[in-house]
């Protein structure tokens, strides 16, 4: 009697699932992912569904990843059922329908699938202004860089970074003289107003290109305000944290400071020409921004690079460092603190000399 009752309930549940799936969508209804949903594959049998301006991706594997591939180009309910039946030949049609219903429901809850229904509005984050997503441009640049042999690209990058570092260091004495004796010119303000946004664009584009170089989509870009008064540009490369290679995560984080260093080298080269007085203020601002992005005492690009090699605990909030990682991080904090202390002494001496010069000039008058 119990067996008959159990079979009866199973039969009713199968009929209910079949009716619910049929009522939900006709078999021939076209299905596809929304245009702002992107698919990435950090591993062979794993797929990540990523939606723009969202930090809540879906991780799929096995047959679910293949279904997502079909939805990316557009398919139908019948085609998805056939794919499930091929993958699970021992399953009954009712079981395939139940699994498909759960899969589609998961996509609906994530606001990723276009099944003809009205899409819920995307919730805006307070304090952020969305900008055009640079993902398409980053993908084209990354595809061109991938044509260069790996060893050659790495050698050229190291050579450019070392040359920029040497050029920037060699220009510091001249920058010191300008800070102590130089005067402001009318052409410096337009250069700063045009150069600062361009530098910030190149910095964020460095993150985006590095992210795309490893096959991870950029999920958006925008402006955010620090303390509600200081605007700061950003690109959303949060999906790279789902990639298992820690070296990849660290590389994407360090791509921005690398661009800063190359910009410093280019400005230092210009400071050796006739336009030196015009670009000196921009060089000083880029130098401050470069050091700001390397600080280990706040959430910065360098901090993210270190965090890529740390393990999170079961709660997902606290980082557990290895002994070697903790020692390296402390050494870097000490080195950075010494550099910043020297910089503060340098700025203090320049400020004092400036004030003393102004006082002397006022006494002569």
mmCIF file of C-alpha atoms in Angstrom:
data_model
loop_
_atom_site.group_PDB
_atom_site.id
_atom_site.type_symbol
_atom_site.label_atom_id
_atom_site.label_comp_id
_atom_site.label_asym_id
_atom_site.label_seq_id
_atom_site.Cartn_x
_atom_site.Cartn_y
_atom_site.Cartn_z
ATOM 1 C CA UNK A 1 0.000 0.000 0.000
ATOM 2 C CA UNK A 2 2.810 2.381 0.868
ATOM 3 C CA UNK A 3 4.546 1.614 -2.432
ATOM 4 C CA UNK A 4 1.379 2.353 -4.414
ATOM 5 C CA UNK A 5 0.915 5.631 -2.520
ATOM 6 C CA UNK A 6 4.534 6.612 -3.159
ATOM 7 C CA UNK A 7 4.216 5.921 -6.882
ATOM 8 C CA UNK A 8 1.001 7.932 -6.938
ATOM 9 C CA UNK A 9 2.699 10.969 -5.380
ATOM 10 C CA UNK A 10 5.660 10.668 -7.769
ATOM 11 C CA UNK A 11 3.287 10.472 -10.718
ATOM 12 C CA UNK A 12 1.408 13.588 -9.495
ATOM 13 C CA UNK A 13 4.655 15.478 -9.014
ATOM 14 C CA UNK A 14 5.829 14.610 -12.527
ATOM 15 C CA UNK A 15 2.529 15.775 -13.989
ATOM 16 C CA UNK A 16 2.792 18.996 -11.988
ATOM 17 C CA UNK A 17 6.346 19.694 -13.223
ATOM 18 C CA UNK A 18 5.369 18.964 -16.814
ATOM 19 C CA UNK A 19 2.342 21.274 -16.566
ATOM 20 C CA UNK A 20 4.381 24.015 -14.897
ATOM 21 C CA UNK A 21 7.137 23.893 -17.511
ATOM 22 C CA UNK A 22 4.623 23.858 -20.383
ATOM 23 C CA UNK A 23 2.695 26.751 -18.849
ATOM 24 C CA UNK A 24 5.877 28.647 -18.219
ATOM 25 C CA UNK A 25 7.157 28.469 -21.805
ATOM 26 C CA UNK A 26 5.912 26.923 -25.060
ATOM 27 C CA UNK A 27 8.330 24.364 -26.434
ATOM 28 C CA UNK A 28 9.142 26.525 -29.486
ATOM 29 C CA UNK A 29 9.689 29.782 -27.532
ATOM 30 C CA UNK A 30 13.102 31.286 -28.447
ATOM 31 C CA UNK A 31 15.439 31.537 -25.498
ATOM 32 C CA UNK A 32 18.693 33.433 -25.205
ATOM 33 C CA UNK A 33 20.806 35.253 -22.690
ATOM 34 C CA UNK A 34 20.551 39.008 -22.484
ATOM 35 C CA UNK A 35 23.088 40.975 -24.499
ATOM 36 C CA UNK A 36 24.840 42.262 -21.379
ATOM 37 C CA UNK A 37 25.451 38.704 -20.121
ATOM 38 C CA UNK A 38 28.884 37.324 -20.972
ATOM 39 C CA UNK A 39 30.320 33.830 -20.678
ATOM 40 C CA UNK A 40 33.841 32.986 -19.548
ATOM 41 C CA UNK A 41 35.580 29.639 -19.105
ATOM 42 C CA UNK A 42 38.377 29.712 -16.517
ATOM 43 C CA UNK A 43 38.594 25.915 -16.785
ATOM 44 C CA UNK A 44 37.722 23.392 -19.445
ATOM 45 C CA UNK A 45 34.369 22.162 -18.119
ATOM 46 C CA UNK A 46 33.440 25.276 -16.112
ATOM 47 C CA UNK A 47 31.513 28.292 -17.387
ATOM 48 C CA UNK A 48 30.865 31.599 -15.658
ATOM 49 C CA UNK A 49 27.838 33.678 -16.586
ATOM 50 C CA UNK A 50 28.586 37.324 -15.863
ATOM 51 C CA UNK A 51 26.180 40.251 -16.073
ATOM 52 C CA UNK A 52 27.351 43.823 -16.539
ATOM 53 C CA UNK A 53 27.450 46.017 -13.434
ATOM 54 C CA UNK A 54 26.879 42.977 -11.242
ATOM 55 C CA UNK A 55 29.137 41.127 -8.815
ATOM 56 C CA UNK A 56 26.901 38.025 -8.621
ATOM 57 C CA UNK A 57 28.016 35.594 -11.369
ATOM 58 C CA UNK A 58 26.709 32.090 -11.923
ATOM 59 C CA UNK A 59 29.195 29.222 -11.949
ATOM 60 C CA UNK A 60 28.108 26.316 -14.154
ATOM 61 C CA UNK A 61 29.745 23.007 -14.979
ATOM 62 C CA UNK A 62 29.068 19.889 -17.025
ATOM 63 C CA UNK A 63 25.838 19.879 -18.997
ATOM 64 C CA UNK A 64 24.783 23.229 -17.494
ATOM 65 C CA UNK A 65 27.803 24.847 -19.157
ATOM 66 C CA UNK A 66 26.777 23.363 -22.516
ATOM 67 C CA UNK A 67 23.222 24.618 -22.073
ATOM 68 C CA UNK A 68 24.595 28.078 -21.367
ATOM 69 C CA UNK A 69 26.619 27.911 -24.596
ATOM 70 C CA UNK A 70 23.390 27.217 -26.523
ATOM 71 C CA UNK A 71 21.570 30.048 -24.755
ATOM 72 C CA UNK A 72 24.382 32.437 -25.616
ATOM 73 C CA UNK A 73 23.645 32.132 -29.354
ATOM 74 C CA UNK A 74 19.902 31.475 -28.972
ATOM 75 C CA UNK A 75 17.958 28.217 -28.774
ATOM 76 C CA UNK A 76 14.567 26.778 -27.873
ATOM 77 C CA UNK A 77 13.094 24.776 -25.028
ATOM 78 C CA UNK A 78 12.906 21.669 -27.220
ATOM 79 C CA UNK A 79 16.601 21.920 -28.111
ATOM 80 C CA UNK A 80 17.535 22.201 -24.446
ATOM 81 C CA UNK A 81 15.412 19.150 -23.616
ATOM 82 C CA UNK A 82 17.129 17.181 -26.396
ATOM 83 C CA UNK A 83 20.559 18.148 -25.029
ATOM 84 C CA UNK A 84 19.589 16.948 -21.560
ATOM 85 C CA UNK A 85 18.210 13.700 -22.968
ATOM 86 C CA UNK A 86 21.499 13.066 -24.821
ATOM 87 C CA UNK A 87 23.539 13.703 -21.699
ATOM 88 C CA UNK A 88 21.280 11.612 -19.441
ATOM 89 C CA UNK A 89 20.001 8.748 -21.632
ATOM 90 C CA UNK A 90 18.783 6.818 -18.586
ATOM 91 C CA UNK A 91 16.638 9.695 -17.299
ATOM 92 C CA UNK A 92 12.926 9.897 -18.010
ATOM 93 C CA UNK A 93 11.472 12.909 -19.879
ATOM 94 C CA UNK A 94 9.866 14.073 -16.651
ATOM 95 C CA UNK A 95 13.227 14.114 -14.865
ATOM 96 C CA UNK A 96 14.797 16.091 -17.717
ATOM 97 C CA UNK A 97 11.937 18.585 -17.527
ATOM 98 C CA UNK A 98 12.414 19.009 -13.791
ATOM 99 C CA UNK A 99 16.152 19.624 -14.207
ATOM 100 C CA UNK A 100 15.555 22.068 -17.060
ATOM 101 C CA UNK A 101 12.932 23.944 -15.058
ATOM 102 C CA UNK A 102 15.350 24.352 -12.139
ATOM 103 C CA UNK A 103 18.139 25.512 -14.493
ATOM 104 C CA UNK A 104 15.961 28.138 -16.208
ATOM 105 C CA UNK A 105 14.557 29.308 -12.896
ATOM 106 C CA UNK A 106 18.091 29.873 -11.657
ATOM 107 C CA UNK A 107 18.842 32.027 -14.699
ATOM 108 C CA UNK A 108 15.639 34.020 -14.190
ATOM 109 C CA UNK A 109 16.490 34.753 -10.579
ATOM 110 C CA UNK A 110 19.885 36.031 -11.731
ATOM 111 C CA UNK A 111 18.138 38.254 -14.350
ATOM 112 C CA UNK A 112 20.156 36.737 -17.200
ATOM 113 C CA UNK A 113 17.731 34.965 -19.566
ATOM 114 C CA UNK A 114 15.474 36.608 -22.148
ATOM 115 C CA UNK A 115 12.298 34.545 -22.455
ATOM 116 C CA UNK A 116 10.009 37.319 -23.652
ATOM 117 C CA UNK A 117 8.977 38.519 -20.196
ATOM 118 C CA UNK A 118 9.642 42.051 -18.978
ATOM 119 C CA UNK A 119 13.085 42.355 -17.459
ATOM 120 C CA UNK A 120 13.357 43.783 -13.931
ATOM 121 C CA UNK A 121 15.155 47.111 -13.679
ATOM 122 C CA UNK A 122 18.803 47.011 -12.649
ATOM 123 C CA UNK A 123 19.348 48.430 -9.180
ATOM 124 C CA UNK A 124 21.697 51.401 -9.213
ATOM 125 C CA UNK A 125 24.510 51.626 -6.699
ATOM 126 C CA UNK A 126 24.522 54.869 -4.707
ATOM 127 C CA UNK A 127 27.539 57.072 -5.323
ATOM 128 C CA UNK A 128 28.373 55.523 -8.699
ATOM 129 C CA UNK A 129 27.885 56.977 -12.177
ATOM 130 C CA UNK A 130 27.993 54.326 -14.947
ATOM 131 C CA UNK A 131 30.211 54.913 -17.978
ATOM 132 C CA UNK A 132 30.446 53.011 -21.287
ATOM 133 C CA UNK A 133 31.909 49.558 -20.813
ATOM 134 C CA UNK A 134 35.422 49.297 -22.335
ATOM 135 C CA UNK A 135 35.100 45.513 -22.710
ATOM 136 C CA UNK A 136 34.872 45.538 -26.530
ATOM 137 C CA UNK A 137 37.917 47.795 -26.953
ATOM 138 C CA UNK A 138 39.866 45.803 -24.350
ATOM 139 C CA UNK A 139 39.022 42.560 -26.159
ATOM 140 C CA UNK A 140 40.351 43.923 -29.474
ATOM 141 C CA UNK A 141 43.568 45.199 -27.903
ATOM 142 C CA UNK A 142 44.065 41.921 -26.022
ATOM 143 C CA UNK A 143 43.539 39.912 -29.220
ATOM 144 C CA UNK A 144 46.307 41.925 -30.902
ATOM 145 C CA UNK A 145 48.648 41.424 -27.957
ATOM 146 C CA UNK A 146 48.020 37.683 -28.021
ATOM 147 C CA UNK A 147 49.490 37.571 -31.531
ATOM 148 C CA UNK A 148 52.902 38.501 -30.089
ATOM 149 C CA UNK A 149 54.944 35.506 -28.876
ATOM 150 C CA UNK A 150 54.780 35.176 -25.110
ATOM 151 C CA UNK A 151 58.534 35.411 -24.521
ATOM 152 C CA UNK A 152 58.853 38.444 -26.792
ATOM 153 C CA UNK A 153 55.928 40.282 -25.213
ATOM 154 C CA UNK A 154 57.235 39.663 -21.699
ATOM 155 C CA UNK A 155 60.747 40.811 -22.665
ATOM 156 C CA UNK A 156 59.447 44.015 -24.284
ATOM 157 C CA UNK A 157 57.242 44.747 -21.270
ATOM 158 C CA UNK A 158 60.109 44.311 -18.812
ATOM 159 C CA UNK A 159 62.381 46.471 -20.966
ATOM 160 C CA UNK A 160 59.753 49.242 -21.205
ATOM 161 C CA UNK A 161 59.111 49.144 -17.439
ATOM 162 C CA UNK A 162 62.832 49.311 -16.554
ATOM 163 C CA UNK A 163 63.424 52.113 -19.062
ATOM 164 C CA UNK A 164 60.452 54.071 -17.673
ATOM 165 C CA UNK A 165 61.683 53.548 -14.107
ATOM 166 C CA UNK A 166 65.182 54.751 -14.983
ATOM 167 C CA UNK A 167 63.817 57.765 -16.885
ATOM 168 C CA UNK A 168 61.489 58.704 -14.019
ATOM 169 C CA UNK A 169 64.251 58.388 -11.411
ATOM 170 C CA UNK A 170 66.662 60.434 -13.551
ATOM 171 C CA UNK A 171 64.133 63.276 -13.787
ATOM 172 C CA UNK A 172 63.655 63.633 -10.008
ATOM 173 C CA UNK A 173 66.521 66.162 -9.510
ATOM 174 C CA UNK A 174 65.069 68.421 -12.204
ATOM 175 C CA UNK A 175 61.614 68.008 -10.658
ATOM 176 C CA UNK A 176 63.082 69.012 -7.297
ATOM 177 C CA UNK A 177 64.586 72.186 -8.806
ATOM 178 C CA UNK A 178 61.261 73.064 -10.433
ATOM 179 C CA UNK A 179 59.378 72.603 -7.168
ATOM 180 C CA UNK A 180 61.818 74.884 -5.317
ATOM 181 C CA UNK A 181 62.347 77.553 -7.971
ATOM 182 C CA UNK A 182 59.852 77.087 -10.775
ATOM 183 C CA UNK A 183 56.837 79.307 -11.345
ATOM 184 C CA UNK A 184 53.369 78.493 -12.601
ATOM 185 C CA UNK A 185 52.561 79.197 -16.236
ATOM 186 C CA UNK A 186 49.234 79.689 -17.956
ATOM 187 C CA UNK A 187 49.735 76.607 -20.183
ATOM 188 C CA UNK A 188 50.101 74.222 -17.229
ATOM 189 C CA UNK A 189 46.442 74.234 -16.178
ATOM 190 C CA UNK A 190 45.030 73.047 -19.576
ATOM 191 C CA UNK A 191 47.677 70.311 -19.701
ATOM 192 C CA UNK A 192 46.654 69.143 -16.230
ATOM 193 C CA UNK A 193 42.928 69.250 -17.051
ATOM 194 C CA UNK A 194 43.466 67.194 -20.204
ATOM 195 C CA UNK A 195 46.262 64.972 -18.953
ATOM 196 C CA UNK A 196 44.659 63.774 -15.713
ATOM 197 C CA UNK A 197 41.545 62.196 -17.346
ATOM 198 C CA UNK A 198 43.746 60.666 -20.050
ATOM 199 C CA UNK A 199 46.057 59.149 -17.433
ATOM 200 C CA UNK A 200 43.105 57.745 -15.450
ATOM 201 C CA UNK A 201 41.646 56.311 -18.674
ATOM 202 C CA UNK A 202 44.934 54.596 -19.523
ATOM 203 C CA UNK A 203 45.230 53.258 -15.956
ATOM 204 C CA UNK A 204 41.793 51.648 -16.002
ATOM 205 C CA UNK A 205 42.280 50.463 -19.571
ATOM 206 C CA UNK A 206 45.377 48.626 -18.374
ATOM 207 C CA UNK A 207 43.230 46.656 -15.922
ATOM 208 C CA UNK A 208 40.625 45.979 -18.624
ATOM 209 C CA UNK A 209 43.129 44.781 -21.267
ATOM 210 C CA UNK A 210 44.900 42.505 -18.769
ATOM 211 C CA UNK A 211 41.529 41.071 -17.730
ATOM 212 C CA UNK A 212 40.548 40.386 -21.339
ATOM 213 C CA UNK A 213 44.003 38.985 -22.126
ATOM 214 C CA UNK A 214 43.169 36.043 -19.854
ATOM 215 C CA UNK A 215 39.657 35.649 -21.279
ATOM 216 C CA UNK A 216 37.726 37.316 -18.469
ATOM 217 C CA UNK A 217 35.093 39.899 -19.482
ATOM 218 C CA UNK A 218 34.991 43.395 -18.023
ATOM 219 C CA UNK A 219 31.636 43.881 -16.317
ATOM 220 C CA UNK A 220 31.363 47.652 -16.519
ATOM 221 C CA UNK A 221 32.976 50.995 -15.800
ATOM 222 C CA UNK A 222 32.046 54.194 -14.068
ATOM 223 C CA UNK A 223 32.861 56.964 -11.634
ATOM 224 C CA UNK A 224 32.641 56.617 -7.896
ATOM 225 C CA UNK A 225 33.154 59.246 -5.217
ATOM 226 C CA UNK A 226 35.530 58.758 -2.321
ATOM 227 C CA UNK A 227 34.076 60.543 0.661
ATOM 228 C CA UNK A 228 31.334 61.906 -1.641
ATOM 229 C CA UNK A 229 33.644 64.602 -3.005
ATOM 230 C CA UNK A 230 36.662 63.031 -4.750
ATOM 231 C CA UNK A 231 35.742 61.409 -8.109
ATOM 232 C CA UNK A 232 37.583 58.232 -9.058
ATOM 233 C CA UNK A 233 37.240 56.133 -12.221
ATOM 234 C CA UNK A 234 36.971 52.332 -12.060
ATOM 235 C CA UNK A 235 36.456 49.276 -14.233
ATOM 236 C CA UNK A 236 34.678 46.237 -12.865
ATOM 237 C CA UNK A 237 37.142 43.334 -13.130
ATOM 238 C CA UNK A 238 35.702 41.516 -10.103
ATOM 239 C CA UNK A 239 35.082 38.349 -12.132
ATOM 240 C CA UNK A 240 38.822 37.680 -12.300
ATOM 241 C CA UNK A 241 38.630 36.675 -8.621
ATOM 242 C CA UNK A 242 36.764 33.530 -9.751
ATOM 243 C CA UNK A 243 39.712 32.381 -11.832
ATOM 244 C CA UNK A 244 41.757 29.684 -10.086
ATOM 245 C CA UNK A 245 45.161 31.017 -11.198
ATOM 246 C CA UNK A 246 46.361 33.418 -8.506
ATOM 247 C CA UNK A 247 49.081 34.758 -10.781
ATOM 248 C CA UNK A 248 46.392 35.907 -13.210
ATOM 249 C CA UNK A 249 44.552 37.801 -10.451
ATOM 250 C CA UNK A 250 47.766 39.505 -9.338
ATOM 251 C CA UNK A 251 48.691 40.426 -12.920
ATOM 252 C CA UNK A 252 45.338 42.127 -13.532
ATOM 253 C CA UNK A 253 45.715 44.089 -10.285
ATOM 254 C CA UNK A 254 49.258 45.239 -11.149
ATOM 255 C CA UNK A 255 48.403 46.228 -14.728
ATOM 256 C CA UNK A 256 47.204 49.663 -13.567
ATOM 257 C CA UNK A 257 50.404 50.621 -11.663
ATOM 258 C CA UNK A 258 52.438 49.342 -14.617
ATOM 259 C CA UNK A 259 50.600 51.789 -16.892
ATOM 260 C CA UNK A 260 51.256 54.530 -14.318
ATOM 261 C CA UNK A 261 54.977 53.742 -14.477
ATOM 262 C CA UNK A 262 54.977 53.878 -18.286
ATOM 263 C CA UNK A 263 53.152 57.227 -18.169
ATOM 264 C CA UNK A 264 55.750 58.511 -15.695
ATOM 265 C CA UNK A 265 58.524 57.460 -18.057
ATOM 266 C CA UNK A 266 56.845 59.208 -20.990
ATOM 267 C CA UNK A 267 56.360 62.415 -18.972
ATOM 268 C CA UNK A 268 59.968 62.271 -17.755
ATOM 269 C CA UNK A 269 61.093 62.032 -21.380
ATOM 270 C CA UNK A 270 58.970 65.083 -22.265
ATOM 271 C CA UNK A 271 60.493 66.944 -19.321
ATOM 272 C CA UNK A 272 63.859 66.704 -21.098
ATOM 273 C CA UNK A 273 62.467 68.695 -24.050
ATOM 274 C CA UNK A 274 61.292 72.264 -24.562
ATOM 275 C CA UNK A 275 57.870 71.532 -23.015
ATOM 276 C CA UNK A 276 59.361 70.620 -19.630
ATOM 277 C CA UNK A 277 57.842 73.535 -17.708
ATOM 278 C CA UNK A 278 54.391 72.740 -19.118
ATOM 279 C CA UNK A 279 54.248 69.071 -18.118
ATOM 280 C CA UNK A 280 56.022 69.273 -14.735
ATOM 281 C CA UNK A 281 52.784 69.621 -12.684
ATOM 282 C CA UNK A 282 51.229 66.660 -14.502
ATOM 283 C CA UNK A 283 54.351 64.609 -13.823
ATOM 284 C CA UNK A 284 54.073 65.418 -10.122
ATOM 285 C CA UNK A 285 50.396 64.409 -9.995
ATOM 286 C CA UNK A 286 51.011 61.126 -11.833
ATOM 287 C CA UNK A 287 53.883 60.362 -9.431
ATOM 288 C CA UNK A 288 51.571 60.908 -6.447
ATOM 289 C CA UNK A 289 48.893 58.715 -8.064
ATOM 290 C CA UNK A 290 51.458 55.993 -8.792
ATOM 291 C CA UNK A 291 52.559 55.895 -5.140
ATOM 292 C CA UNK A 292 48.915 56.029 -4.012
ATOM 293 C CA UNK A 293 48.119 52.920 -6.082
ATOM 294 C CA UNK A 294 51.048 51.056 -4.519
ATOM 295 C CA UNK A 295 50.134 51.663 -0.885
ATOM 296 C CA UNK A 296 49.644 48.553 1.284
ATOM 297 C CA UNK A 297 47.795 50.494 3.984
ATOM 298 C CA UNK A 298 44.461 50.725 2.161
ATOM 299 C CA UNK A 299 42.570 48.832 -0.552
ATOM 300 C CA UNK A 300 44.750 49.521 -3.582
ATOM 301 C CA UNK A 301 46.024 47.707 -6.642
ATOM 302 C CA UNK A 302 49.064 46.468 -4.758
ATOM 303 C CA UNK A 303 46.904 45.238 -1.871
ATOM 304 C CA UNK A 304 44.721 43.284 -4.298
ATOM 305 C CA UNK A 305 47.831 41.740 -5.828
ATOM 306 C CA UNK A 306 48.962 40.513 -2.395
ATOM 307 C CA UNK A 307 45.451 39.300 -1.533
ATOM 308 C CA UNK A 308 45.440 37.102 -4.627
ATOM 309 C CA UNK A 309 47.937 34.814 -2.878
ATOM 310 C CA UNK A 310 46.067 34.665 0.432
ATOM 311 C CA UNK A 311 43.401 32.108 1.352
ATOM 312 C CA UNK A 312 40.021 33.147 2.743
ATOM 313 C CA UNK A 313 38.566 31.372 5.767
ATOM 314 C CA UNK A 314 35.245 29.523 5.830
ATOM 315 C CA UNK A 315 33.295 32.771 6.325
ATOM 316 C CA UNK A 316 34.867 34.258 3.196
ATOM 317 C CA UNK A 317 35.681 37.515 5.010
ATOM 318 C CA UNK A 318 39.073 37.061 6.663
ATOM 319 C CA UNK A 319 42.324 36.358 4.851
ATOM 320 C CA UNK A 320 44.728 33.674 6.029
ATOM 321 C CA UNK A 321 48.275 34.414 4.929
ATOM 322 C CA UNK A 322 51.006 31.851 4.596
ATOM 323 C CA UNK A 323 54.196 32.434 6.568
ATOM 324 C CA UNK A 324 56.121 33.418 3.437
ATOM 325 C CA UNK A 325 53.298 35.677 2.226
ATOM 326 C CA UNK A 326 53.004 37.407 5.579
ATOM 327 C CA UNK A 327 56.768 37.997 5.731
ATOM 328 C CA UNK A 328 56.821 39.393 2.184
ATOM 329 C CA UNK A 329 53.877 41.683 2.880
ATOM 330 C CA UNK A 330 55.477 43.044 6.057
ATOM 331 C CA UNK A 331 58.738 43.683 4.206
ATOM 332 C CA UNK A 332 56.866 45.562 1.505
ATOM 333 C CA UNK A 333 55.010 47.641 4.121
ATOM 334 C CA UNK A 334 58.354 48.563 5.704
ATOM 335 C CA UNK A 335 59.882 49.518 2.357
ATOM 336 C CA UNK A 336 56.848 51.565 1.353
ATOM 337 C CA UNK A 337 56.809 53.315 4.721
ATOM 338 C CA UNK A 338 60.476 54.292 4.329
ATOM 339 C CA UNK A 339 59.852 55.652 0.827
ATOM 340 C CA UNK A 340 56.836 57.669 1.969
ATOM 341 C CA UNK A 341 58.754 58.999 4.987
ATOM 342 C CA UNK A 342 61.508 60.198 2.663
ATOM 343 C CA UNK A 343 58.911 61.750 0.385
ATOM 344 C CA UNK A 344 57.310 63.618 3.290
ATOM 345 C CA UNK A 345 60.722 64.972 4.359
ATOM 346 C CA UNK A 346 61.352 66.057 0.766
ATOM 347 C CA UNK A 347 57.993 67.834 0.514
ATOM 348 C CA UNK A 348 58.527 69.490 3.905
ATOM 349 C CA UNK A 349 61.939 70.855 2.850
ATOM 350 C CA UNK A 350 60.536 72.176 -0.424
ATOM 351 C CA UNK A 351 57.599 73.803 1.346
ATOM 352 C CA UNK A 352 59.895 75.432 3.913
ATOM 353 C CA UNK A 353 62.199 76.801 1.218
ATOM 354 C CA UNK A 354 59.203 78.144 -0.698
ATOM 355 C CA UNK A 355 57.841 79.865 2.403
ATOM 356 C CA UNK A 356 61.259 81.263 3.252
ATOM 357 C CA UNK A 357 61.602 82.635 -0.278
ATOM 358 C CA UNK A 358 58.200 84.304 -0.125
ATOM 359 C CA UNK A 359 59.043 85.860 3.259
ATOM 360 C CA UNK A 360 62.392 87.134 1.957
ATOM 361 C CA UNK A 361 60.730 88.614 -1.125
ATOM 362 C CA UNK A 362 58.132 90.327 1.067
ATOM 363 C CA UNK A 363 60.837 91.772 3.343
ATOM 364 C CA UNK A 364 62.694 93.242 0.362
ATOM 365 C CA UNK A 365 59.523 94.977 -0.835
#
